């Protein structure tokens, strides 16, 4: 079976009564963190099951118009780690956690927001 790109579109009325369709592709975030995590997209806390179980991945829908994905991890001892990847509707990687992600053990005000500067 072939896979289709899923898009969510909204109809916006433009000049002279013409309509413009703005489409947003949906992505899927898959993430796990030892031991528990909180996920934010553009500063808004997301809800998903299994965010407190590092042995299970959490799966969340994310609009393609996102600017920032922020993940707070809480380690309860032992080894720590974070694995996350974002996929488009056909399963291709859009991004994944790697050495380019910024990490800190200090929480700074606004760190989950799109306009946060390190």
XYZ file of C-alpha atoms in Angstrom:
118
model
C 0.000 0.000 0.000
C 1.188 3.489 -0.813
C 1.474 6.189 1.826
C -0.198 9.563 1.420
C 0.932 12.919 2.731
C -1.642 14.115 5.235
C -2.322 17.838 5.248
C -4.609 19.987 7.325
C -5.857 22.996 5.428
C -7.691 26.100 6.455
C -9.604 28.372 4.117
C -8.715 32.057 4.443
C -10.727 34.750 2.692
C -8.430 37.062 0.762
C -8.835 40.145 -1.398
C -11.979 40.498 -3.521
C -13.618 37.496 -1.893
C -11.103 35.021 -3.318
C -10.057 32.171 -1.078
C -6.564 31.046 -0.288
C -5.953 27.589 1.153
C -3.165 27.343 3.698
C -2.081 23.770 4.276
C 0.000 22.452 7.127
C 1.605 19.063 6.960
C 1.413 16.999 10.125
C 4.589 15.546 11.610
C 4.964 12.867 14.262
C 7.345 13.267 17.196
C 8.591 10.059 18.794
C 10.537 10.535 22.006
C 11.718 8.885 25.190
C 13.809 10.145 28.080
C 15.383 8.482 31.121
C 13.427 8.818 33.387
C 10.544 11.148 32.594
C 9.959 14.032 30.231
C 7.796 17.000 29.415
C 7.492 18.083 25.764
C 6.804 21.641 24.613
C 6.048 22.803 21.074
C 6.468 26.555 20.639
C 6.142 27.012 24.407
C 2.948 24.946 24.791
C 3.146 21.837 26.977
C 2.033 18.735 25.072
C 0.125 15.780 26.455
C 0.901 12.166 25.630
C 0.966 8.852 27.388
C 4.128 7.162 28.643
C 6.125 10.342 29.301
C 7.098 8.901 32.665
C 8.374 5.568 31.346
C 11.731 5.637 29.548
C 11.193 2.127 28.243
C 8.264 3.313 26.106
C 8.280 6.004 23.444
C 5.735 8.782 23.468
C 4.137 9.722 20.148
C 2.811 13.235 19.523
C 1.443 15.032 16.458
C 3.313 18.252 15.585
C 2.324 20.827 12.974
C 4.933 21.466 10.293
C 4.747 25.163 11.173
C 6.459 24.584 14.559
C 9.435 26.745 15.475
C 10.768 25.038 18.633
C 10.534 21.587 20.149
C 11.772 21.631 23.755
C 12.036 18.531 25.917
C 12.602 18.611 29.661
C 14.061 15.386 31.064
C 14.205 14.414 34.718
C 16.759 11.756 35.647
C 16.021 9.842 38.836
C 19.494 8.333 39.095
C 21.790 6.147 37.061
C 22.346 6.760 33.377
C 20.423 9.532 31.646
C 19.471 10.028 28.032
C 17.097 11.504 25.493
C 16.087 10.091 22.127
C 13.695 11.985 19.873
C 12.920 12.113 16.178
C 10.388 13.908 14.018
C 8.926 12.223 10.932
C 6.757 13.435 8.079
C 3.601 11.651 6.959
C 5.512 9.137 4.835
C 7.897 8.263 7.683
C 10.949 10.237 6.536
C 13.119 11.807 9.221
C 12.655 15.568 9.522
C 14.989 15.919 12.526
C 16.500 13.852 15.314
C 18.313 14.515 18.570
C 22.040 14.801 18.032
C 24.966 17.003 19.050
C 23.340 20.103 17.478
C 20.619 20.190 20.164
C 21.227 22.594 23.048
C 21.164 21.013 26.509
C 21.488 22.460 29.978
C 21.061 21.364 33.584
C 19.767 24.855 34.453
C 16.256 26.021 33.617
C 16.122 29.522 32.162
C 12.955 31.575 31.851
C 11.363 31.242 28.417
C 13.590 28.356 27.271
C 10.630 26.584 25.629
C 9.626 29.660 23.578
C 10.485 30.278 19.906
C 12.165 33.633 20.646
C 14.500 32.271 23.369
C 18.160 33.125 22.818
C 20.951 31.258 24.533
